[in-house]
Short mmCIF file of N, CA and C in Angstrom, two decimals:
data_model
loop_
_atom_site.label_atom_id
_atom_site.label_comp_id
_atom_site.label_asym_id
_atom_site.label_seq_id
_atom_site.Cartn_x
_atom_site.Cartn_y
_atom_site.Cartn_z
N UNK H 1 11.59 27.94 30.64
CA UNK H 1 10.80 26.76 30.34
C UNK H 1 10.99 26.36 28.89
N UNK H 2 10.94 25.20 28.84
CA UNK H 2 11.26 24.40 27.10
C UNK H 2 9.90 24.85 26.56
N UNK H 3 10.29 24.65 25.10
CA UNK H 3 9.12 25.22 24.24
C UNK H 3 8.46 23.63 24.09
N UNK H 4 8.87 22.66 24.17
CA UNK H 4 8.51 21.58 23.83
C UNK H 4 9.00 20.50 24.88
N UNK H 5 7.69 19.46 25.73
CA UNK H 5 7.99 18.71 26.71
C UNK H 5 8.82 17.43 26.27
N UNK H 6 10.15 17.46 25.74
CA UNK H 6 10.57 16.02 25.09
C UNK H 6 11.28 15.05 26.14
N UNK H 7 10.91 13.99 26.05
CA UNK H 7 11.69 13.00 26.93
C UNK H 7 11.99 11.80 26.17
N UNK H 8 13.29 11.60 26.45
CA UNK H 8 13.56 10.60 25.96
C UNK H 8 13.10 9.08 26.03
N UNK H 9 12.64 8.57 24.92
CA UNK H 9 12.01 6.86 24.81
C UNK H 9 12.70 6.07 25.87
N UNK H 10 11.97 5.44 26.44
CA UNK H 10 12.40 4.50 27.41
C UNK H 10 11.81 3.18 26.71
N UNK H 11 12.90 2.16 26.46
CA UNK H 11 12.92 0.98 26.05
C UNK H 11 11.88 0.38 26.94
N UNK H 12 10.79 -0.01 27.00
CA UNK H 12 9.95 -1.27 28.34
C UNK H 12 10.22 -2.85 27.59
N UNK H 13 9.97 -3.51 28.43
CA UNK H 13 10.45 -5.01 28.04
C UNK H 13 8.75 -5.36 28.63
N UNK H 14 8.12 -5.74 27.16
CA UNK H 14 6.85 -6.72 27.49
C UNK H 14 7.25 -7.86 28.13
N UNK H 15 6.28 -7.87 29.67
CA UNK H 15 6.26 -9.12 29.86
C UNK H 15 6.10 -10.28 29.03
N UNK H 16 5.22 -10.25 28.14
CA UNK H 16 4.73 -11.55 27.72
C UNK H 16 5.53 -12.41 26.88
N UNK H 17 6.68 -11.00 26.07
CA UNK H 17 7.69 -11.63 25.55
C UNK H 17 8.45 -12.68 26.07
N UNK H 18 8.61 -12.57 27.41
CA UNK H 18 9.34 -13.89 28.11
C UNK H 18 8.84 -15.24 28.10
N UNK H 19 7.40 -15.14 27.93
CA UNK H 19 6.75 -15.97 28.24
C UNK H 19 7.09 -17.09 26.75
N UNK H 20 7.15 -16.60 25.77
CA UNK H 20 7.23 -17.66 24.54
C UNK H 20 8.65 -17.82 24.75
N UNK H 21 8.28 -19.50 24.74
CA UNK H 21 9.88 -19.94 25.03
C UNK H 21 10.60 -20.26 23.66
N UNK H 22 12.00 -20.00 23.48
CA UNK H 22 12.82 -20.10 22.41
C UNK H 22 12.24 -21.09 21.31
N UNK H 23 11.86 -22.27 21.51
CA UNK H 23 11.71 -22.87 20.86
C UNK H 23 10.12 -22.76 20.25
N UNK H 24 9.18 -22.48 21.08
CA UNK H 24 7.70 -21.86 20.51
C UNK H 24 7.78 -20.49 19.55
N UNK H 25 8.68 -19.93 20.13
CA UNK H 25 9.40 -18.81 18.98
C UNK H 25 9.83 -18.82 17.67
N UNK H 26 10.87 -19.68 17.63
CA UNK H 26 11.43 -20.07 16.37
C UNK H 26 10.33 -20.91 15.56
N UNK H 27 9.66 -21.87 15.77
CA UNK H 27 7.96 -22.48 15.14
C UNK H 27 7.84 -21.33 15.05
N UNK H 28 6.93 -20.18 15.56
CA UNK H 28 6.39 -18.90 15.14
C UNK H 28 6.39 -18.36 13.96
N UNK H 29 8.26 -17.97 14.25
CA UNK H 29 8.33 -16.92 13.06
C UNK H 29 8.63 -17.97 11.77
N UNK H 30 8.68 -19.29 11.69
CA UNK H 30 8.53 -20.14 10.63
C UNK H 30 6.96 -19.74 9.87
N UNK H 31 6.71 -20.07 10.69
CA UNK H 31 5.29 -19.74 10.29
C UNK H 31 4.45 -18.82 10.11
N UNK H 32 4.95 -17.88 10.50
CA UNK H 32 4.71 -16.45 10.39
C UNK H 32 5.24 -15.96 8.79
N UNK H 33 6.56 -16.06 8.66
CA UNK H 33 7.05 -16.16 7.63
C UNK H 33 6.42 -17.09 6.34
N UNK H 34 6.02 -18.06 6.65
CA UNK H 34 5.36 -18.76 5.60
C UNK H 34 3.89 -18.28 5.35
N UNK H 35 3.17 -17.74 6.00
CA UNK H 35 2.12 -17.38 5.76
C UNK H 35 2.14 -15.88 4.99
N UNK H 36 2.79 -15.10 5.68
CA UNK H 36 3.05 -13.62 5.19
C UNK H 36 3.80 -13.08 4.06
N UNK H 37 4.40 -13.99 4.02
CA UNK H 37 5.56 -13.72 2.69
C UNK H 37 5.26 -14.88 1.82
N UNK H 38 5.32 -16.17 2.17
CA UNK H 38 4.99 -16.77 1.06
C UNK H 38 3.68 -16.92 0.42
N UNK H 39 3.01 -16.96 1.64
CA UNK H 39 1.70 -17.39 0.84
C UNK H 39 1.09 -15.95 0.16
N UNK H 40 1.65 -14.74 0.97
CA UNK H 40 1.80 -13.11 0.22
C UNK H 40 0.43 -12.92 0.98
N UNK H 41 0.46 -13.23 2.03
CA UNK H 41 -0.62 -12.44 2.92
C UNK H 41 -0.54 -11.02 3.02
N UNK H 42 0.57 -10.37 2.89
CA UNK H 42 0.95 -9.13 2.97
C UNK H 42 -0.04 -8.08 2.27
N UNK H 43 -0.73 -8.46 1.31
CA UNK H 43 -1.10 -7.96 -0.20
C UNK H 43 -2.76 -7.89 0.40
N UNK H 44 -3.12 -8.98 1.54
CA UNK H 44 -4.72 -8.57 1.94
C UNK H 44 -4.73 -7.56 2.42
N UNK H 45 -5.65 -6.34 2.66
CA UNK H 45 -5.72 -5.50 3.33
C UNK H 45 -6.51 -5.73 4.80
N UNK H 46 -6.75 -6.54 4.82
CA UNK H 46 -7.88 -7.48 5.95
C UNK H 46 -6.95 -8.60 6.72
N UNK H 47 -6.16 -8.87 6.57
CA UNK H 47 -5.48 -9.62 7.40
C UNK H 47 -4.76 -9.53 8.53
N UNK H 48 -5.20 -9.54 9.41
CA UNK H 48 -4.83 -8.72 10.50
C UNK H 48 -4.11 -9.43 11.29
N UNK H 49 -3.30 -9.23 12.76
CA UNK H 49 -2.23 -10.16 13.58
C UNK H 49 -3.69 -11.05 13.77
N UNK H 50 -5.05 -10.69 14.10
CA UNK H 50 -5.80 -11.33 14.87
C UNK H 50 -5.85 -12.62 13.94
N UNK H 51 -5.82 -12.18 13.18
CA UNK H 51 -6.39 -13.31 11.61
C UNK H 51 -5.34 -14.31 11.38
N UNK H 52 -4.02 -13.52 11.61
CA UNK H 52 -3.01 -14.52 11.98
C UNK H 52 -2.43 -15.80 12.47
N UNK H 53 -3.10 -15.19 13.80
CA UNK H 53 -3.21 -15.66 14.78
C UNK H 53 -4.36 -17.03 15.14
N UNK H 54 -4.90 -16.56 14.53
CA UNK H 54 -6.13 -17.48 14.35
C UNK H 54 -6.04 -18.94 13.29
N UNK H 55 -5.34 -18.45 12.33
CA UNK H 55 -4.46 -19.37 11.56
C UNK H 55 -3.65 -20.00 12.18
N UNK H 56 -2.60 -19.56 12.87
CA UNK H 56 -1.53 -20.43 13.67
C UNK H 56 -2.07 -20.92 14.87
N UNK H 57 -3.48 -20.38 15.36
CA UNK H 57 -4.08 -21.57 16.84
C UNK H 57 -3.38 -20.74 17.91
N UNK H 58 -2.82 -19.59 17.72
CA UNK H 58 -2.13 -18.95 19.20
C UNK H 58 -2.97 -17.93 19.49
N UNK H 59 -2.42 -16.92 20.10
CA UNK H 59 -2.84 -15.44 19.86
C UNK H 59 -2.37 -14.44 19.97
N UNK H 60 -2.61 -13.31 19.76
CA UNK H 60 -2.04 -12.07 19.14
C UNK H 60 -0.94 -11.76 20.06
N UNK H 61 -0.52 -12.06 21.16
CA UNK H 61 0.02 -11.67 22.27
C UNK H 61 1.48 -12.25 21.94
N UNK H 62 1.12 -13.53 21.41
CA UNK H 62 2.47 -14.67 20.85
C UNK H 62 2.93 -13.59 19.20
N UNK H 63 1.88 -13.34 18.58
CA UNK H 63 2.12 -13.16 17.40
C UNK H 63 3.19 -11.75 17.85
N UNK H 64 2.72 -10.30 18.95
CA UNK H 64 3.32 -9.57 18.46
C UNK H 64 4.62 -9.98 19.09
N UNK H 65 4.45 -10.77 19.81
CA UNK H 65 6.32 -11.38 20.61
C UNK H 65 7.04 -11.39 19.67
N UNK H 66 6.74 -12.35 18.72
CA UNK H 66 7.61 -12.86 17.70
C UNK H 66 8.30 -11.96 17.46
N UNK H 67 7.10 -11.27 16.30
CA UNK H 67 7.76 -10.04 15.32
C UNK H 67 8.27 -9.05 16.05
N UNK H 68 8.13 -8.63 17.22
CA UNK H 68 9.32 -7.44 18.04
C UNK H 68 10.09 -8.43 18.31
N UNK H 69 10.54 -9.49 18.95
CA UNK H 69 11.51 -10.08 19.37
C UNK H 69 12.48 -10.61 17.97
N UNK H 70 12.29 -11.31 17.41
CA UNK H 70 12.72 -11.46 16.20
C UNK H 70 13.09 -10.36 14.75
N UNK H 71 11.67 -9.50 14.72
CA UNK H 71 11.60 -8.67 13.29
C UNK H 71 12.05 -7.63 13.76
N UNK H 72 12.24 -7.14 15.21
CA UNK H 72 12.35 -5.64 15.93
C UNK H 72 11.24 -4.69 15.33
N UNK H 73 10.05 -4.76 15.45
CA UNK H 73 9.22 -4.19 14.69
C UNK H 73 7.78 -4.83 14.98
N UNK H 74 6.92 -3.63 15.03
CA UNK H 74 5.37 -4.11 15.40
C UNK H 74 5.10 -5.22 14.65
N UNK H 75 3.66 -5.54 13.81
CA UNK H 75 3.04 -6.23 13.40
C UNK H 75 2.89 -5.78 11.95
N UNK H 76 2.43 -4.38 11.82
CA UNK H 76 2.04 -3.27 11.17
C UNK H 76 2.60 -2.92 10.23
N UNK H 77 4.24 -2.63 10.60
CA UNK H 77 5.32 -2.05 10.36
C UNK H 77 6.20 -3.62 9.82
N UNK H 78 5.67 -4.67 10.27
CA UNK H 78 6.43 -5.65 9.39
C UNK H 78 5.81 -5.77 8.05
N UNK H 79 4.48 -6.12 8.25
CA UNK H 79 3.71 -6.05 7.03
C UNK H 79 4.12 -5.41 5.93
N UNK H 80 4.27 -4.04 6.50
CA UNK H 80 4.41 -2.59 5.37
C UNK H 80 5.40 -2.73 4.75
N UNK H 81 6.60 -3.56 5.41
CA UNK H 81 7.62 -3.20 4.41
C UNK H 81 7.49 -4.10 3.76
N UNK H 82 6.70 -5.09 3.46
CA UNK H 82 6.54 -6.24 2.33
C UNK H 82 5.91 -5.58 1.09
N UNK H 83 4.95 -5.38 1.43
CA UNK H 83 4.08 -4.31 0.93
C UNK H 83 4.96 -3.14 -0.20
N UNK H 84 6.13 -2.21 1.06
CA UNK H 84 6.49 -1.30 -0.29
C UNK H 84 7.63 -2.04 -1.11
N UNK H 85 8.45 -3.24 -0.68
CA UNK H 85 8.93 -3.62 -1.38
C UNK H 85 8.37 -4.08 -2.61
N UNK H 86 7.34 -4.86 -2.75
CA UNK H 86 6.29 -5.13 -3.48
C UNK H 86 6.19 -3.69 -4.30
N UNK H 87 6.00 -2.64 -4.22
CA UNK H 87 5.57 -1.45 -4.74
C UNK H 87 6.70 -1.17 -5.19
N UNK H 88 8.00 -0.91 -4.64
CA UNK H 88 8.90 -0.47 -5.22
C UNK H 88 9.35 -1.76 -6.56
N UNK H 89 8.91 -3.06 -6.55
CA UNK H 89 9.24 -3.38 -8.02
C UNK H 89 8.10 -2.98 -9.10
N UNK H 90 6.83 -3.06 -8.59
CA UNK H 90 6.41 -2.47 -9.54
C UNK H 90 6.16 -1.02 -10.02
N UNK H 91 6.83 -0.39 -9.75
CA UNK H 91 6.84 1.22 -9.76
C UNK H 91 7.83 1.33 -10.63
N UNK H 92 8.49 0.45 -10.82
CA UNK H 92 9.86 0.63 -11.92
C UNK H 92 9.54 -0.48 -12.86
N UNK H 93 8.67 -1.46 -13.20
CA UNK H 93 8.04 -2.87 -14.19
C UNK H 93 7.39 -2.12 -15.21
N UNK H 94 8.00 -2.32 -16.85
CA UNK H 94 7.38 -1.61 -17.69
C UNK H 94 5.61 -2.24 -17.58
N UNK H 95 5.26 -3.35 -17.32
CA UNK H 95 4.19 -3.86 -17.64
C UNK H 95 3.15 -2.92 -16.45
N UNK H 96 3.66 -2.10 -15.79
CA UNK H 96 2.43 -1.41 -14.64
C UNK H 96 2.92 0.43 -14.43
N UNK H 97 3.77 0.68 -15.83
CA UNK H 97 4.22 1.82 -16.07
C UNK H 97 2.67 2.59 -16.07
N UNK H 98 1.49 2.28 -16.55
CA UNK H 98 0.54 3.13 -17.09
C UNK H 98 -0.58 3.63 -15.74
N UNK H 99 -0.37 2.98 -14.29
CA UNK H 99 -1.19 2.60 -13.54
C UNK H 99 -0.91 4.09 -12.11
N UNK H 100 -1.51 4.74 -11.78
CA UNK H 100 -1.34 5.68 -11.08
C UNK H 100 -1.00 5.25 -9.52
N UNK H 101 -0.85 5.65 -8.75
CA UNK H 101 -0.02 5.66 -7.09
C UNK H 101 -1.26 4.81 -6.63
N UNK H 102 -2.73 5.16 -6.50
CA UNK H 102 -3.72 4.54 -5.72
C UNK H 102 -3.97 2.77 -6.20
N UNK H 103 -3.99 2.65 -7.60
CA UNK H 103 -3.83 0.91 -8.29
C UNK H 103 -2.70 0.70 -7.51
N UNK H 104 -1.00 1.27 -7.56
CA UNK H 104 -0.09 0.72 -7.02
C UNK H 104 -0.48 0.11 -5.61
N UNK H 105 -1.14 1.60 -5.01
CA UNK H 105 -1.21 1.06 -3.40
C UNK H 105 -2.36 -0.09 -3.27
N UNK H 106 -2.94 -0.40 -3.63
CA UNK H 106 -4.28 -1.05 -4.02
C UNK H 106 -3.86 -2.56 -4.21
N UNK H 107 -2.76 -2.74 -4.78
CA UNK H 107 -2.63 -3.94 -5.53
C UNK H 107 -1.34 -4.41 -4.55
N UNK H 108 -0.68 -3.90 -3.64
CA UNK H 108 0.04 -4.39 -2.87
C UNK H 108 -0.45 -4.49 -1.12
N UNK H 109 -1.58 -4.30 -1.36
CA UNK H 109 -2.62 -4.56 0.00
C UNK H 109 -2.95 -3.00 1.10
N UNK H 110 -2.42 -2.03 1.24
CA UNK H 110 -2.83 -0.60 1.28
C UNK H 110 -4.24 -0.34 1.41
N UNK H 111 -4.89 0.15 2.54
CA UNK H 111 -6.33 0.56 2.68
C UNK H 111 -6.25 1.86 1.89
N UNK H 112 -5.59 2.45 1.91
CA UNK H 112 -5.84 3.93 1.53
C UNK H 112 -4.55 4.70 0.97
N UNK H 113 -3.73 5.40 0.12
CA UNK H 113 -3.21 6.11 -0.55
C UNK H 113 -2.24 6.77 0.85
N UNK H 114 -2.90 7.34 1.03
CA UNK H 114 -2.34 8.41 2.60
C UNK H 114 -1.22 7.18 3.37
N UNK H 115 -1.84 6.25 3.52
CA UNK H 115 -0.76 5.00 4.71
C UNK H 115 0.24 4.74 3.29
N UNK H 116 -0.16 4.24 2.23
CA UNK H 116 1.00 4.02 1.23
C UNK H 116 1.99 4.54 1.47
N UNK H 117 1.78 6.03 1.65
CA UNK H 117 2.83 7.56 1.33
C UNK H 117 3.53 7.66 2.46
N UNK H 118 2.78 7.27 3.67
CA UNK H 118 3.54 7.69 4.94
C UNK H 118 4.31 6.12 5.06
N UNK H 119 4.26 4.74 4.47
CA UNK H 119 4.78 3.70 4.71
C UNK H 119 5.83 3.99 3.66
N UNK H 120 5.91 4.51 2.34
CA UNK H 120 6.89 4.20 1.38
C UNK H 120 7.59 5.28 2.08
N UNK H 121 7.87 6.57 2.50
CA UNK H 121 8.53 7.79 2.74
C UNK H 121 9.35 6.77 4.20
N UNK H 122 8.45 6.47 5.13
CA UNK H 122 9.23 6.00 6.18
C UNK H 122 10.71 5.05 6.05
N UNK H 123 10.05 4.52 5.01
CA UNK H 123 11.30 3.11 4.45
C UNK H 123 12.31 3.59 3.45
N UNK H 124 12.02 4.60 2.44
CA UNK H 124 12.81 4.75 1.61
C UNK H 124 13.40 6.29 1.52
N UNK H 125 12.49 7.35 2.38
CA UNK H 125 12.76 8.60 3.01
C UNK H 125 12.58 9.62 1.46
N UNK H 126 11.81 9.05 0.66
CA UNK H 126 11.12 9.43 -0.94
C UNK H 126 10.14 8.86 -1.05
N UNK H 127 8.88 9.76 -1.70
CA UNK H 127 7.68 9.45 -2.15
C UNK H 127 7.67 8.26 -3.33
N UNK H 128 6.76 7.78 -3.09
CA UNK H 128 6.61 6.58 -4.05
C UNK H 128 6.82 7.44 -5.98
N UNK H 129 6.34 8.28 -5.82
CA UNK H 129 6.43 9.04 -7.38
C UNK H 129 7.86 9.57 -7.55
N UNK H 130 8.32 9.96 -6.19
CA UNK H 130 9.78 10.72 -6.74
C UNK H 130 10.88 9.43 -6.70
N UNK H 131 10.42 8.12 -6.53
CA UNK H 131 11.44 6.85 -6.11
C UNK H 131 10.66 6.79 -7.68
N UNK H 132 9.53 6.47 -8.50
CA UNK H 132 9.70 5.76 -9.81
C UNK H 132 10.50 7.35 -10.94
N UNK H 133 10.21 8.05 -10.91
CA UNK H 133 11.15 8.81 -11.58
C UNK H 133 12.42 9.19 -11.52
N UNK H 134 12.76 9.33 -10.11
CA UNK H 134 14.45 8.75 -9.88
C UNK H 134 14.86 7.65 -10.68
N UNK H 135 14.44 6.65 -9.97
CA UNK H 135 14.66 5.39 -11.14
C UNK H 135 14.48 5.26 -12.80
N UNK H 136 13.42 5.37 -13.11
CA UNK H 136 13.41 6.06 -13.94
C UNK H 136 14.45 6.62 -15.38
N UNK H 137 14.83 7.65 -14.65
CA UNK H 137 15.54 8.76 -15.07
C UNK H 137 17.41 7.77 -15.22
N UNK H 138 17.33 6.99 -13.95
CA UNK H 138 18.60 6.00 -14.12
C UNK H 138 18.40 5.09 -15.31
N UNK H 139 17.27 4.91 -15.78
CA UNK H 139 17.07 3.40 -16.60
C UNK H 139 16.04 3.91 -17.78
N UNK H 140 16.58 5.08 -18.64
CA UNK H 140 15.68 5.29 -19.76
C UNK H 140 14.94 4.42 -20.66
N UNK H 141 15.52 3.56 -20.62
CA UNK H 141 15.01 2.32 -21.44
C UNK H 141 13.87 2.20 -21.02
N UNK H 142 13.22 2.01 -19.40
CA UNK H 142 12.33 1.63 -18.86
C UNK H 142 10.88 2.70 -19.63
N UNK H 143 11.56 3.67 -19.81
CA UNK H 143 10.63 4.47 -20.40
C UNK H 143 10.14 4.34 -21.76
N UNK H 144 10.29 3.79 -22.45
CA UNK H 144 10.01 3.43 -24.52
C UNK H 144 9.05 3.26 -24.38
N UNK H 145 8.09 3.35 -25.08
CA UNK H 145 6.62 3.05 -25.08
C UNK H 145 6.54 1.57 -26.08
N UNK H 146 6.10 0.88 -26.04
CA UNK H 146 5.92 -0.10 -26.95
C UNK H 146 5.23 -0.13 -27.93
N UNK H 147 5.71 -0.72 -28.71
CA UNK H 147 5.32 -0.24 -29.97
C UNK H 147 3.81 -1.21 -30.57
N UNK H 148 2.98 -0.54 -31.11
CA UNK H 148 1.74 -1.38 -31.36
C UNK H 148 2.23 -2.49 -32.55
N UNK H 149 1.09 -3.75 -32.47
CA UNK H 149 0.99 -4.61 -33.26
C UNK H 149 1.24 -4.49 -34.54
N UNK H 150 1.65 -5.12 -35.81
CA UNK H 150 1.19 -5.23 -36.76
C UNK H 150 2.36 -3.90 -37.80
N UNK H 151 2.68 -2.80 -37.06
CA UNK H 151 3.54 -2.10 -37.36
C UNK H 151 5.08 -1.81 -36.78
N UNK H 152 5.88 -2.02 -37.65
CA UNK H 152 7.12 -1.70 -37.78
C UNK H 152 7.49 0.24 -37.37
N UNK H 153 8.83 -0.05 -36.26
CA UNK H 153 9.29 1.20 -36.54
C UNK H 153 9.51 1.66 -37.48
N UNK H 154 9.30 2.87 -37.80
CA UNK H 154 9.40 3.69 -39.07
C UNK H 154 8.99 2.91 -40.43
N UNK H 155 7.77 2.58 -40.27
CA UNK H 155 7.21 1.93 -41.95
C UNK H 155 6.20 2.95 -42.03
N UNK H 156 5.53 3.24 -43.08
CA UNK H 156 4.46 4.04 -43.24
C UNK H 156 3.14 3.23 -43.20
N UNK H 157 2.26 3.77 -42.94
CA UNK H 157 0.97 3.98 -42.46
C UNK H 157 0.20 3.74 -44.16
N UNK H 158 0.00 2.63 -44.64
CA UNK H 158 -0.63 2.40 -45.77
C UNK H 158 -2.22 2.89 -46.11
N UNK H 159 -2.61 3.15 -44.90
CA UNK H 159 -4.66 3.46 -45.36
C UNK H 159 -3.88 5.02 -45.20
N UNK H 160 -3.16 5.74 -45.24
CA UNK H 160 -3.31 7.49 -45.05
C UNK H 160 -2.66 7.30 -46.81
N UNK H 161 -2.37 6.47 -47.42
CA UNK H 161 -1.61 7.40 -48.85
C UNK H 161 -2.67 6.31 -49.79
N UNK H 162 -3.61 5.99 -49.62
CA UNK H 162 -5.00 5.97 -50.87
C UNK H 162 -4.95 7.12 -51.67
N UNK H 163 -4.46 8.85 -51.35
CA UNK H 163 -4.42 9.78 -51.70
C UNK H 163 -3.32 10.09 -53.28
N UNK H 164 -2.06 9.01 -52.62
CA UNK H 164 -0.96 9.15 -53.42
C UNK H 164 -1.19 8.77 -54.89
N UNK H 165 -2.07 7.69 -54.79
CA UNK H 165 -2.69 6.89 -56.56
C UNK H 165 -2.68 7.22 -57.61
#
């Protein structure tokens, strides 16, 4: 006896997919696309196919057609990769160098830290921390700290030598 019951995935073909005809399709993912990516719906954490859907006047049934028929990919799983793309530029942007994994996930629409980790690992097969220090480590520059106002590299510090007089 197998130690483990595995069977191989069987492809099913949703009915309903048939049902949106080519041309209600292509409108769709126009619009799907314009809402999600451009308008950066991606980034709500509340926006759901239903919410979508509700926007475009169809319903969820049309919405997940689209995106498997078109995106090859749930609803979920399209989202996400907007999302870590989104993360993966700012994970390497000196201006959000100072900001820890949970702001990252936070600010690219992410309910929780845990889905971040299992969405960035799925897509890029590296943790969001070991993808900004890889990088990183390619682009030292990215690392310089900036230098404060008002002072010059290597000038001295005029209120510490009152002493020197």
């Amino acid at each position: 006896m197998a130690k483990y019951n595995l069977t191989e995935k069987k492809e099913k073909e949703a009915a309903y997919r048939t049902l949106v005809s080519p041309k209600l399709m292509d409108e769709l993912e126009e619009k799907i696309n314009d809402i999600v990516l451009i308008h950066k719906k991606y980034k709500d954490k509340n926006y759901s196919a239903k919410r979508l859907a509700e926007d475009l006047g169809t319903n969820t049934r049309y919405i997940s057609a689209v995106v498997n028929v078109r995106f090859h990919m749930n609803y979920t799983s399209f989202v996400n990769q907007y999302r870590i793309r989104e993360a993966m530029s700012l994970l390497v942007d000196k201006r959000y160098q100072g900001l820890n994994m949970e702001d990252i996930s936070d600010m690219v629409g992410f309910s929780n830290r845990q889905s971040f980790y299992a969405s960035f690992y799925k897509l890029n097969g590296c943790t969001p921390r070991d993808y900004k220090i890889r990088h990183l480590a390619q682009h030292p520059s990215l690392t310089e700290k900036p230098h404060k106002r008002g002072r010059r590299p290597g000038s001295k510090n005029k209120a510490k030598s009152t002493t020197e007089a």
